[in-house]
Each structure stands twice: as structure tokens, then as C-alpha cells.
């Protein structure tokens, strides 16, 4: 990446740098408001120049902020101007750095006019490029495909619309579901989950394949019952749960294939240096104890692993950032042979594929127009712009339109997921505290209202029905003994949020004190917690059906923060076969076109399980890369 930054800087020509600045040498600091909270910027100057820029504190989204942090300070110092380009897709955070530098420069004696010279850029030229494989989209699927395609010896050009890799994948929870024979016995759970399996096996099968899958799981479950293990799991049970959890809308053969590839894919990730915590949990909406949690914040660990693996592939792998695909090129037979794209300066970029094009442009939950157009069922009372989103600005469903233009069938397009627990103001998830199963959801009255280990759609609908469509996540020192070390998903501490009054975090020594802060009846809140603790102790069955219990909440301090459902994932998309070929409505393959990741529509049905999306983009990104490399 250093190389890329250097390249960008080398292309820039500063037209006029004034020299007579009246600066007082030293280091100056300014704190400005950024996207998710305060950002502190430190600027070091001598009498007439900026010698260093550092961002010393911020609470921006991990992964996303890395690129502005790398590029903006370097560009300011190299060009001696604050009139530098922002990182596409991370504009707000980029501008915050620039504002911080300007504020700090003022403290050093600079005027508004100083260090404000415009940078003149050499005009960008049209490009005509060829590679074996063209990949559109630099999120999870695009990078997984880059690895397998280059490892198969193919040359690859990847185009990415924004100025950074990651898409929605890098801001995800970073969680990965798969049965794991090594860790299964150490799952952090005290209650039995056997009733879930019994329930699924008792169902009347709706197809032969369903009956076969039930029979396999039944056999595995019977064998498990002869052991002293306390959590049953298998690829087939994961498949059955994934399919049932999406109301049997997904393609069962695809789901079975997907689940059978999940564990080998975990091992593939680990072979690239991806690190997971050595314990299995049940992430929200995952419905089972098979969630592996990334050690690095959000989805950043996957991208570190992917980029490390690609670092020695520079002879084969050419990423073009700030390059947006607009349409696919086809030949007279209908085969997809390339991509028409446009560069940052509006220059034409025409890409030719010797073997295949992979669309990995993600979903459309953040595209209000598209989600209103396609998600026409009455499942969600509102999907307008009033509903916040967790999605990155670059992920707008472009690939779906492009695929459709060349004849691809789009399936399950009416299926959209709302994530129950987003920041009500920003849609962020990096600020959730990692309490795993030791917390509960309460409404503004201090009452529980839904099982916390249930489906994401059921939780979201239940929250929408509460006063102000809002809930609080409630936990105590039993879940987070020390807020100064207890972590959020984005790797900040609970104390950081409390001290900076961010994301609505509140704390009180007693439950009564917390109820007062939140305007709840303390007696109601106490009754809620007492009832939940009775469930944890196994003294009663939960009124809302929760079965995953780990800890009683008894000891203060008590903590809470508000959450709202946000448009998160689109389960529908391009109909693909198991080799990731895009299919027409008549089932025929569109030669030369492969799709992987959230752009595809076969795997999650009416409700995607939490922790299943990363499995999806890794398994099928990898297959798309392998097959496109061979032109298979
Ligand atoms: P997935 O999980 O399926 O990989 P992501 O959301 O992680 O999906 O990544 C999709 C990526 O595709 C994002 O980085 C997004 O900026 C990029 N992208 C979307 N549309 C285009 C386009 N028209 N041209 C190039 N890149 C695109």
C-alpha cells in the first residue's frame, strides 16, 4: 500500500506553495467532531512548513478509518497543503482529519489562507487493460477470489469503487459460523441446546432432500448422545438450521454445500494468519453455539490476512481503486468478456477478461430506492430513508443491475435483513460491547420483550414494536467485570464510550440507579432481571423462548446503551450454480460471468443467520476465483 500512496503522491503537482508563513515551531493538537465521535489530530510544524501529522485518538469505524489515516496525513505533509483529496467512501472521516489539521495549524499561527494551495493533477487518461480475470468489488468476496485466482496462476485486475478494500465485510461483526470439532466441547454455555435439534428433526419433511438431511442429522445426533459432549454440531445440522432459519426459502442443495465447506474454509483462513478467539459462542441471530469471533476488530482481521496473502502476488494482482464498473461487455454469443468502468477523474477504463469476470459488488440494503423497489412484502413496516443502515456508501447494488442487463436471473430480491442492534444515530455496530450471551434486551419501560438468541428478523420486528422503536442492551459487571478493559467490537473499551458520552452509553452502581438514568420504573427493571436470572438458574422456562444462558446478572455496576434495527443485508441476488456461474431464468449458464458474496441470492432465504455472511463470501469467493482462473 505504501507503493500505492507514493504513486498517488508522485502524480500530484502543487501549483503554488506560499513560503512566508509565520508559524511558531512546535506540536499542536486539535480535537474535532468526526463521524462517530471526537478525533484528536496532532500537527508538528517548523517556521514555515508542516513536518508531521498524527491522528492520536478517534472512534471511527475500524478498517474504514485505516485508509484516511494512511493517506491524508502523508498527502498533507508531502504537498504542504490541506487541500488534499478525501478517500472515496470515507469522506466524512477524511474531512475530519483535514479539519483537525487546519485547527491545529491556527494554533501554530497559520491563517485560513495558509497551507490551502490547490493541487493540480495531471489529467487522468483513458485506459484499456486486459487480464485473465476481472474482479469487480474489493470487499470480502473480491479479495477471497483474488487469492484463489492468482494462486491458480491467473492474472487479475480488481476494480474497487471506493478508496479502500473492505466494503460491508470490513465493518461487519467479523463472526464466522462453523461446526468445530476442536472447540465444540469448550462452548461457553451452561444450558442444553438439544431441544433445538429435536424440534428440527420432528418437522414433517417438505422434500426428499430435506428428509435425507434430517436422516443424516438424526444419525449424527444419536451418536452424539452416546458421548459425554455437551454441544452437538455437524455441517449437516448447520445446513438444516441455516435453511430452517431462513424459512426454507434458500436452495437447500446450495445450503448443504455451503455448510460442508464452512469448516475447511475456517482452516483456509487460519492458514493465512486469520486469528479467532479460542472459544465458541452464539452470536446474535446465529441461533447456535458455533460462532467464531475474530481477534481483530470488526472484519479487519480477514482483510489483513487477505492482503498479506496477496502481498507476494503483485506480478499477477493489480487492484485499481476509485474505479467504478458501469456495465459488462459481451460478445456476439452472449459471453461476458469484460467490464466498462470509469476512473475517479471520469476517465474511461475498459477491461478485457481472457477467462472470466467476477461480480463481487455486495448487496443493496443501503440503497433506499432499490430496497423500496424490491422488498415489497409487508414484513417490514418501513424501509424508507428513515431506517438507518449499517452499509458502506459504495455498496449500492450496482452489480445486480449489470448482471441483469446481460440476462442473469435475480432471485429472492424481496428478502432484506434488518440488524436488530445498530447505533440508533449512525447505524454503526463497532460500538457494541462484547458481552456474548450475558446480557439482555429491554425496552424503554425496562421490560424484556423478545428472546435475545432468536432470529434477527424476529428481534428487529419486536424492537420496532416497542416504544420509539428502540431497545437497550443491558449488562452488568458479571458480563464485563472492568469497563476499562471490557471491549467493544471496534476494540475500544466500555470506559471510552462512557467517558466520552458516546453512543448513549450509561452506567450506574445499582440497577435502581440505572433505571433512574433511563427513566424506567426501578421495580419493573428489577423484576425483569430477577426473572431472567431465574431462567439462567434453570428454575423456569423463558417467557420469550430464549435457551442460550450463560451468566446471571447480579453485580453492579450496571450498563446500558440504546440500539435500533438497521437495514443490513440483502439475501436475494443473482441466481448462481455451485460453481458460481450466473444463471439465466431458463437455468442456462451465462458464460464468462461468475458471482460471489452478497450479490448472490441462493443461500440465506428469508433470514440470514448472524455469522453466516463471511462464510458465504469466503467459500464462494474462493470458488469463483478458482473457476474463473480456469475459465471453467
Ligand atoms: P461481499 O461481502 O459480497 O464481498 P462487500 O460489501 O464486502 O460485499 O464488498 C462489495 C465491494 O464492492 C465494496 O467494496 C464496494 O465498494 C464495491 N463495489 C460496489 N459497486 C461497485 C462498482 N460498481 N464498481 C466497483 N466496485 C464496486
XYZ file of C-alpha atoms and ligand atoms in Angstrom:
659
model
C 0.000 0.000 0.000
C 2.962 2.300 0.664
C 3.692 1.904 -3.020
C 0.165 2.997 -3.939
C 0.341 6.093 -1.713
C 3.738 7.019 -3.164
C 2.356 6.585 -6.640
C -0.598 8.822 -5.932
C 1.601 11.484 -4.399
C 4.004 11.353 -7.320
C 1.161 12.233 -9.665
C 0.300 15.383 -7.776
C 1.762 18.744 -8.602
C 1.346 21.602 -6.173
C 0.847 24.774 -8.173
C 1.566 27.363 -5.578
C 3.014 26.864 -2.137
C 3.387 30.125 -0.299
C 6.545 30.262 1.763
C 6.293 33.160 4.166
C 4.352 31.557 6.995
C 4.606 32.995 10.452
C 4.455 29.726 12.342
C 5.788 29.051 15.805
C 7.649 25.711 15.714
C 6.172 23.019 17.857
C 3.465 20.374 18.091
C -0.163 21.472 18.260
C -3.264 19.459 18.948
C -6.897 19.952 17.988
C -9.954 17.828 18.696
C -12.754 17.887 16.125
C -16.020 16.032 15.660
C -15.696 13.089 13.260
C -18.299 10.576 12.084
C -18.654 8.615 15.329
C -17.169 10.923 17.969
C -14.192 13.116 18.750
C -10.959 12.884 16.753
C -7.685 14.351 18.015
C -5.123 15.483 15.476
C -1.548 16.477 16.272
C 0.411 18.656 13.858
C 4.113 19.421 14.120
C 5.455 22.494 12.317
C 8.691 24.406 11.955
C 8.723 28.104 10.981
C 7.302 27.601 7.514
C 6.255 24.016 6.998
C 4.230 21.102 8.288
C 6.643 18.368 9.287
C 4.270 15.773 10.738
C 0.572 14.967 11.123
C -0.697 12.297 13.515
C -4.229 11.276 14.459
C -3.771 10.401 18.124
C -7.350 9.465 19.065
C -10.505 8.580 17.190
C -13.538 6.353 17.448
C -14.157 5.897 13.723
C -15.005 2.517 12.235
C -12.027 0.150 12.302
C -10.880 -0.791 8.821
C -12.610 2.154 7.198
C -10.564 4.758 9.055
C -7.264 2.984 8.260
C -7.193 4.425 4.749
C -7.730 8.106 5.595
C -5.190 7.662 8.407
C -2.642 6.305 5.943
C -3.299 8.679 3.076
C -4.443 12.098 4.323
C -1.605 12.962 6.769
C 1.001 11.756 4.236
C -0.561 13.815 1.431
C -0.735 16.950 3.607
C 2.920 16.707 4.605
C 4.117 15.835 1.094
C 2.185 18.643 -0.563
C 2.205 21.222 2.267
C -1.469 21.885 1.747
C -4.708 20.825 3.404
C -6.452 20.867 0.008
C -5.857 17.151 -0.469
C -8.218 14.529 -1.859
C -10.506 12.744 0.569
C -10.674 8.938 0.460
C -13.729 7.953 -1.586
C -16.215 6.152 0.639
C -14.620 7.576 3.796
C -15.215 11.246 3.065
C -16.506 12.258 6.489
C -13.563 10.760 8.379
C -11.122 12.198 5.795
C -12.603 15.664 6.206
C -12.350 15.393 9.985
C -8.591 14.810 9.717
C -8.262 17.811 7.395
C -10.345 19.988 9.748
C -8.224 18.879 12.694
C -5.043 19.821 10.836
C -6.462 23.249 9.990
C -7.469 23.879 13.607
C -4.039 22.812 14.876
C -2.309 24.998 12.267
C -4.256 28.000 13.514
C -2.888 27.350 16.993
C 0.593 27.414 15.421
C -0.115 30.872 13.964
C -1.332 29.958 10.448
C -4.157 31.893 8.805
C -7.077 30.360 6.895
C -5.261 31.094 3.627
C -2.025 29.348 4.621
C -1.495 25.746 3.506
C -4.564 25.982 1.302
C -2.944 25.798 -2.130
C -4.895 23.785 -4.685
C -3.198 20.704 -6.066
C -3.138 20.451 -9.800
C -3.416 16.911 -11.071
C -2.165 15.530 -14.329
C -5.329 14.714 -16.318
C -6.247 11.056 -15.939
C -6.044 9.123 -19.190
C -8.444 6.534 -20.549
C -7.186 3.008 -20.033
C -7.643 -0.220 -21.945
C -6.421 -3.196 -19.933
C -6.531 -6.985 -20.204
C -6.160 -9.756 -17.608
C -7.252 -13.366 -17.310
C -9.806 -12.457 -14.648
C -11.511 -9.135 -13.930
C -12.988 -8.845 -10.430
C -15.475 -6.094 -9.654
C -15.547 -5.166 -5.959
C -12.823 -5.200 -3.309
C -14.852 -6.463 -0.359
C -14.666 -9.932 1.155
C -15.698 -11.943 -1.910
C -13.485 -9.884 -4.240
C -10.372 -10.450 -2.157
C -11.081 -14.148 -1.488
C -11.481 -14.573 -5.261
C -8.268 -12.615 -5.884
C -6.357 -15.116 -3.755
C -7.678 -18.272 -5.368
C -7.464 -16.868 -8.914
C -3.859 -15.732 -8.546
C -2.946 -18.987 -6.803
C -4.285 -20.783 -9.855
C -1.820 -18.708 -11.900
C -4.275 -16.218 -13.423
C -3.535 -12.539 -13.873
C -6.204 -10.486 -12.130
C -7.342 -6.880 -12.262
C -9.634 -5.954 -9.380
C -11.573 -2.704 -9.568
C -12.948 -1.075 -6.442
C -15.296 1.877 -6.459
C -14.069 3.433 -3.218
C -10.586 4.294 -1.994
C -10.312 1.247 0.282
C -10.786 -2.507 0.414
C -13.414 -3.977 2.665
C -16.941 -2.959 1.662
C -19.525 -4.057 4.182
C -17.376 -7.043 5.074
C -14.774 -4.961 6.899
C -17.368 -3.213 9.072
C -19.195 -6.476 9.851
C -19.074 -8.212 13.203
C -16.232 -10.394 11.910
C -18.028 -13.527 13.107
C -17.750 -16.899 11.371
C -20.065 -19.878 11.940
C -18.999 -23.452 11.501
C -19.048 -26.669 13.468
C -15.670 -27.019 15.085
C -14.715 -30.420 16.486
C -11.780 -28.939 18.424
C -13.696 -26.195 20.211
C -17.199 -27.624 20.458
C -16.669 -29.032 23.909
C -15.466 -25.720 25.281
C -18.509 -23.708 24.171
C -19.351 -21.052 26.741
C -22.816 -22.346 27.697
C -24.470 -23.930 30.699
C -27.866 -24.847 29.235
C -28.632 -27.724 26.854
C -29.422 -26.974 23.209
C -30.702 -30.464 22.417
C -34.320 -29.273 22.214
C -33.437 -27.217 19.110
C -32.253 -30.324 17.287
C -35.197 -32.421 18.435
C -37.592 -29.736 17.204
C -35.986 -29.592 13.733
C -35.974 -33.379 13.450
C -39.630 -33.633 14.436
C -40.716 -31.496 11.479
C -42.545 -33.076 8.556
C -40.047 -33.011 5.642
C -41.064 -30.853 2.680
C -38.843 -32.556 0.093
C -36.730 -35.640 -0.410
C -33.537 -33.688 0.175
C -34.972 -32.292 3.403
C -35.832 -35.811 4.577
C -32.332 -37.039 3.677
C -30.750 -34.162 5.576
C -32.913 -34.836 8.632
C -31.945 -38.515 8.499
C -28.232 -37.656 8.438
C -28.584 -35.232 11.334
C -30.682 -37.754 13.294
C -27.970 -40.362 12.951
C -25.249 -37.893 13.999
C -27.340 -36.678 16.926
C -27.966 -40.231 18.177
C -24.206 -40.910 18.042
C -23.530 -37.662 19.927
C -25.980 -38.667 22.661
C -23.795 -41.700 23.405
C -20.871 -39.385 24.238
C -20.314 -37.025 27.171
C -20.064 -33.963 24.901
C -22.443 -31.141 25.737
C -22.872 -29.346 22.399
C -23.821 -31.288 19.293
C -22.843 -29.940 15.883
C -22.139 -31.021 12.320
C -22.068 -29.445 8.863
C -25.444 -31.017 8.126
C -27.015 -29.648 11.318
C -25.622 -26.209 10.397
C -27.210 -26.610 6.949
C -30.578 -27.650 8.386
C -30.585 -24.758 10.848
C -29.491 -22.250 8.216
C -32.239 -23.374 5.881
C -34.948 -23.509 8.560
C -33.750 -20.168 9.946
C -34.404 -18.632 6.522
C -37.915 -20.153 6.326
C -36.797 -22.808 3.786
C -36.666 -20.142 1.077
C -33.000 -20.766 0.152
C -31.840 -23.530 -2.216
C -31.232 -26.497 0.064
C -28.538 -28.086 -2.125
C -26.628 -24.781 -2.082
C -27.012 -24.512 1.690
C -25.702 -28.055 2.279
C -22.691 -27.420 0.036
C -22.081 -24.105 1.795
C -22.205 -25.622 5.296
C -19.979 -28.555 4.311
C -17.358 -26.071 3.128
C -17.533 -23.840 6.207
C -15.036 -25.657 8.438
C -12.430 -26.232 5.682
C -12.758 -22.518 4.922
C -12.066 -21.650 8.574
C -8.877 -23.687 8.277
C -8.030 -21.901 4.989
C -8.421 -18.548 6.726
C -6.286 -19.657 9.643
C -3.596 -20.814 7.212
C -3.372 -17.189 6.046
C -2.911 -15.878 9.563
C -6.556 -15.100 10.393
C -6.939 -15.272 14.160
C -10.074 -16.320 16.038
C -10.670 -16.309 19.786
C -10.250 -19.901 21.034
C -13.856 -20.232 22.178
C -17.209 -20.811 20.537
C -20.167 -18.534 21.203
C -23.611 -17.939 19.832
C -23.556 -14.556 18.095
C -26.771 -12.602 17.905
C -29.023 -14.202 15.310
C -26.707 -17.182 14.784
C -29.191 -19.459 16.594
C -26.488 -21.810 17.808
C -23.170 -22.206 19.554
C -20.913 -22.273 16.517
C -19.753 -18.679 16.201
C -16.040 -17.973 15.952
C -15.094 -14.424 16.852
C -12.249 -12.603 15.123
C -9.482 -11.365 17.391
C -9.057 -8.125 15.423
C -11.838 -5.510 15.463
C -14.864 -5.927 13.177
C -13.866 -7.580 9.884
C -10.348 -6.109 9.783
C -8.584 -9.402 10.556
C -9.873 -11.009 7.346
C -8.549 -8.148 5.249
C -5.201 -8.202 6.971
C -4.970 -11.926 6.200
C -6.155 -11.473 2.578
C -3.785 -8.597 1.874
C -0.870 -10.427 3.474
C -1.555 -13.408 1.228
C -1.791 -11.137 -1.819
C 1.363 -9.180 -0.976
C 3.586 -11.571 -2.912
C 1.199 -11.731 -5.852
C 1.882 -8.235 -7.186
C 3.043 -9.684 -10.503
C -0.413 -11.187 -11.030
C -2.750 -8.980 -8.985
C -3.482 -5.369 -9.954
C -6.025 -3.511 -7.843
C -7.440 -0.296 -9.321
C -9.025 1.815 -6.605
C -11.602 4.580 -7.217
C -12.736 2.730 -10.318
C -16.432 2.048 -10.784
C -17.827 -0.663 -13.043
C -20.752 0.579 -15.096
C -21.612 -2.280 -17.440
C -20.469 -5.672 -18.639
C -19.088 -6.269 -22.110
C -20.434 -9.276 -24.000
C -19.516 -10.847 -27.322
C -21.929 -11.937 -30.046
C -22.600 -15.270 -28.249
C -23.641 -13.537 -25.032
C -20.417 -14.485 -23.251
C -19.210 -11.855 -20.770
C -15.768 -10.703 -21.898
C -15.079 -7.567 -19.915
C -16.189 -4.542 -17.964
C -16.744 -0.895 -18.811
C -15.652 1.217 -15.882
C -14.928 4.807 -15.023
C -11.990 6.202 -13.016
C -12.065 8.872 -10.329
C -11.494 11.732 -12.759
C -14.184 10.465 -15.122
C -11.664 8.700 -17.385
C -12.826 5.588 -19.206
C -11.382 2.279 -18.006
C -12.096 -0.615 -20.364
C -11.212 -4.037 -19.004
C -10.961 -7.225 -21.045
C -11.084 -10.676 -19.458
C -9.353 -13.591 -21.156
C -11.183 -16.071 -18.955
C -13.899 -14.561 -16.811
C -15.449 -11.663 -14.924
C -16.386 -11.992 -11.249
C -19.020 -9.692 -9.826
C -18.441 -9.217 -6.089
C -20.198 -5.905 -5.566
C -22.229 -6.858 -2.488
C -25.894 -6.225 -1.713
C -28.259 -3.257 -1.709
C -29.550 -2.769 1.848
C -28.053 0.741 1.858
C -29.718 1.712 -1.421
C -33.084 3.100 -0.310
C -34.552 3.222 -3.816
C -33.683 -0.412 -4.537
C -34.807 -1.769 -1.194
C -38.133 0.057 -1.553
C -38.497 -1.278 -5.102
C -37.730 -4.917 -4.353
C -38.720 -5.548 -0.751
C -42.407 -5.275 -1.357
C -43.736 -7.783 1.177
C -45.390 -6.454 4.310
C -42.691 -7.968 6.509
C -41.147 -4.578 7.336
C -43.411 -1.649 8.193
C -40.927 0.828 6.702
C -37.795 0.584 4.583
C -37.614 4.249 3.603
C -34.658 6.523 4.299
C -35.974 6.836 7.873
C -34.498 3.379 8.504
C -30.792 3.648 9.247
C -28.304 1.312 7.595
C -25.106 -0.462 8.561
C -23.950 -0.392 4.913
C -20.948 1.381 3.431
C -21.668 4.113 0.896
C -20.023 2.254 -2.011
C -22.269 -0.795 -1.722
C -25.331 0.135 -3.752
C -26.373 -2.959 -5.683
C -24.598 -1.943 -8.924
C -23.596 -5.481 -9.827
C -27.177 -6.725 -9.677
C -28.215 -4.270 -12.343
C -25.190 -5.130 -14.501
C -25.840 -8.866 -14.177
C -29.497 -8.406 -15.013
C -28.582 -6.413 -18.129
C -26.748 -9.449 -19.532
C -29.638 -11.791 -18.749
C -28.965 -13.049 -15.207
C -31.924 -14.069 -13.092
C -32.328 -12.293 -9.774
C -33.956 -14.383 -7.046
C -35.332 -13.745 -3.550
C -34.936 -9.998 -4.086
C -37.734 -9.268 -1.624
C -35.717 -10.665 1.273
C -33.966 -7.992 3.302
C -32.447 -8.213 6.742
C -32.586 -5.578 9.452
C -29.862 -5.953 12.062
C -31.503 -5.522 15.473
C -28.684 -3.830 17.329
C -27.261 -0.846 15.420
C -26.342 2.532 16.873
C -29.634 4.488 16.554
C -27.908 7.589 15.187
C -25.214 6.202 12.869
C -26.052 2.560 12.121
C -22.614 1.562 13.457
C -22.014 -1.764 15.176
C -18.383 -1.252 16.197
C -19.636 0.264 19.469
C -21.438 -2.823 20.785
C -19.961 -4.353 23.920
C -18.822 -7.938 23.611
C -20.969 -9.479 26.323
C -21.871 -12.555 24.286
C -24.852 -14.261 25.893
C -24.560 -12.478 29.237
C -26.860 -9.543 28.545
C -30.479 -8.883 27.736
C -32.591 -6.535 25.658
C -35.066 -4.262 27.403
C -37.484 -1.670 26.121
C -37.912 1.876 27.420
C -40.180 0.528 30.171
C -37.447 -1.758 31.469
C -39.159 -4.938 30.251
C -37.726 -7.775 28.191
C -39.818 -8.363 25.084
C -38.014 -10.900 22.847
C -35.613 -13.818 23.030
C -32.096 -12.466 22.533
C -30.901 -15.694 20.919
C -33.607 -15.736 18.265
C -33.759 -14.797 14.623
C -32.624 -11.364 13.559
C -35.901 -10.633 11.768
C -37.957 -11.577 14.818
C -35.788 -9.466 17.104
C -35.921 -6.485 14.725
C -39.694 -6.664 14.351
C -40.082 -6.943 18.121
C -37.899 -3.859 18.669
C -39.804 -1.863 16.040
C -42.994 -2.630 18.020
C -41.549 -1.182 21.270
C -41.913 2.457 22.370
C -39.884 4.663 19.966
C -38.839 1.506 18.082
C -35.843 1.274 20.378
C -34.251 -1.067 22.892
C -31.380 -1.006 25.365
C -28.781 -3.695 25.720
C -28.445 -4.248 29.472
C -25.473 -5.870 31.191
C -23.561 -5.744 34.439
C -20.153 -6.345 35.969
C -20.975 -10.055 35.702
C -20.550 -9.747 31.930
C -17.904 -7.003 31.924
C -16.002 -7.031 35.224
C -13.897 -3.995 34.352
C -15.101 -1.333 31.889
C -11.525 -0.150 31.455
C -10.653 -3.484 29.844
C -14.066 -4.703 28.629
C -14.018 -4.357 24.860
C -16.394 -3.215 22.184
C -16.424 -4.828 18.756
C -14.304 -1.962 17.420
C -11.686 -2.605 20.127
C -12.380 0.496 22.229
C -13.174 -0.027 25.910
C -16.552 0.417 27.557
C -14.936 3.211 29.606
C -14.036 5.042 26.398
C -17.702 5.244 25.429
C -18.800 6.206 28.943
C -16.092 8.853 29.426
C -16.741 10.454 26.045
C -20.541 10.204 26.351
C -20.738 8.276 23.096
C -23.433 6.041 21.590
C -25.765 6.691 24.545
C -23.750 4.508 26.960
C -24.811 4.904 30.610
C -23.572 3.369 33.835
C -24.808 3.212 37.454
C -23.625 1.398 40.546
C -27.052 -0.075 41.206
C -29.820 -1.343 38.997
C -32.104 1.202 40.628
C -29.675 3.983 39.697
C -29.594 2.778 36.097
C -33.403 2.702 35.983
C -33.457 6.329 37.142
C -30.995 7.437 34.443
C -33.066 5.686 31.788
C -36.393 6.942 33.141
C -37.640 3.412 33.947
C -39.573 2.151 36.944
C -36.844 0.536 39.133
C -39.254 -2.128 40.349
C -40.058 -3.152 36.776
C -36.380 -3.333 35.839
C -35.572 -5.340 38.968
C -38.386 -7.784 38.169
C -37.041 -8.138 34.623
C -33.573 -9.017 35.858
C -34.889 -11.366 38.576
C -36.962 -13.216 36.008
C -34.019 -13.537 33.629
C -31.757 -14.818 36.417
C -34.328 -17.477 37.308
C -34.076 -18.667 33.685
C -30.280 -18.735 33.887
C -30.515 -20.869 37.034
C -32.850 -23.207 35.153
C -35.718 -22.548 37.572
C -38.117 -21.565 34.831
C -38.584 -21.619 31.084
C -38.166 -18.241 29.450
C -41.428 -16.498 28.526
C -39.824 -15.413 25.244
C -38.239 -18.769 24.369
C -34.578 -17.982 24.951
C -32.473 -21.104 25.516
C -28.906 -19.747 25.492
C -27.948 -18.732 29.013
C -24.503 -18.185 30.469
C -24.490 -15.869 33.482
C -26.847 -14.308 35.965
C -26.711 -10.517 36.080
C -26.380 -9.647 39.768
C -23.443 -7.393 40.453
C -23.123 -3.686 39.756
C -22.044 -1.519 38.098
C -24.838 -1.817 35.580
C -24.565 -0.636 31.979
C -26.916 0.037 29.083
C -26.876 1.604 25.648
C -29.643 2.120 23.076
C -29.977 0.174 19.808
C -32.273 0.244 16.797
C -32.757 -2.064 13.804
C -30.838 -1.015 10.678
C -31.034 -2.184 7.050
C -28.135 -4.607 6.920
C -28.102 -7.457 4.412
C -29.981 -8.440 1.289
C -30.475 -12.184 0.994
C -31.618 -12.053 -2.628
C -29.476 -11.574 -5.703
C -28.070 -13.325 -8.746
C -29.070 -16.963 -9.154
C -25.836 -18.960 -9.302
C -24.899 -22.618 -9.565
C -22.448 -24.243 -7.186
C -19.565 -23.264 -9.463
C -20.682 -19.606 -9.024
C -21.784 -19.222 -12.676
C -24.527 -16.636 -13.114
C -27.666 -18.312 -14.453
C -30.439 -17.159 -16.731
C -34.090 -17.765 -15.788
C -34.076 -20.884 -18.011
C -31.210 -22.327 -15.965
C -28.555 -21.840 -18.648
C -25.124 -20.524 -17.698
C -24.018 -17.043 -18.745
C -20.556 -17.951 -19.973
C -17.751 -15.849 -18.545
C -19.769 -14.447 -15.627
C -19.224 -15.543 -12.014
C -20.791 -14.028 -8.903
C -19.903 -14.390 -5.227
C -20.792 -12.874 -1.881
C -23.828 -10.795 -1.006
C -24.638 -10.212 -4.687
C -25.873 -13.818 -4.892
C -29.351 -14.941 -3.875
C -29.301 -18.669 -3.108
C -28.040 -19.152 0.431
C -29.919 -17.346 3.179
C -33.597 -17.352 2.269
C -35.859 -15.106 4.312
C -33.436 -14.506 7.163
C -29.643 -14.770 7.196
C -28.178 -16.225 10.368
C -25.681 -13.988 12.170
C -22.170 -15.249 11.385
C -23.129 -16.853 8.052
C -22.227 -13.998 5.659
C -18.459 -14.246 6.000
C -18.665 -17.997 5.427
C -20.622 -17.211 2.264
C -18.156 -14.734 0.771
C -15.135 -16.836 1.699
C -16.479 -20.166 0.396
C -17.878 -18.801 -2.859
C -15.336 -16.010 -3.426
C -12.714 -18.703 -3.354
C -14.628 -20.982 -5.742
C -15.353 -18.076 -8.119
C -11.634 -17.228 -8.265
C -10.625 -20.837 -8.919
C -13.211 -21.371 -11.649
C -12.758 -18.018 -13.373
C -8.994 -18.617 -13.449
C -9.622 -21.806 -15.402
C -12.452 -20.319 -17.432
C -14.489 -23.312 -16.195
P -19.168 -9.018 -0.207
O -19.359 -9.352 1.238
O -20.137 -9.703 -1.055
O -17.758 -9.149 -0.643
P -18.847 -6.201 0.308
O -19.900 -5.267 0.692
O -17.866 -6.600 1.344
O -19.552 -7.466 -0.345
O -17.983 -5.607 -0.881
C -18.518 -5.087 -2.057
C -17.480 -4.142 -2.640
O -17.827 -3.823 -3.986
C -17.370 -2.808 -1.894
O -16.042 -2.553 -1.566
C -17.911 -1.793 -2.892
O -17.332 -0.513 -2.750
C -17.556 -2.457 -4.218
N -18.381 -2.012 -5.352
C -19.730 -1.860 -5.370
N -20.155 -1.450 -6.569
C -19.057 -1.349 -7.354
C -18.829 -0.955 -8.700
N -19.832 -0.566 -9.493
N -17.565 -0.960 -9.164
C -16.527 -1.329 -8.368
N -16.682 -1.699 -7.083
C -17.918 -1.717 -6.574
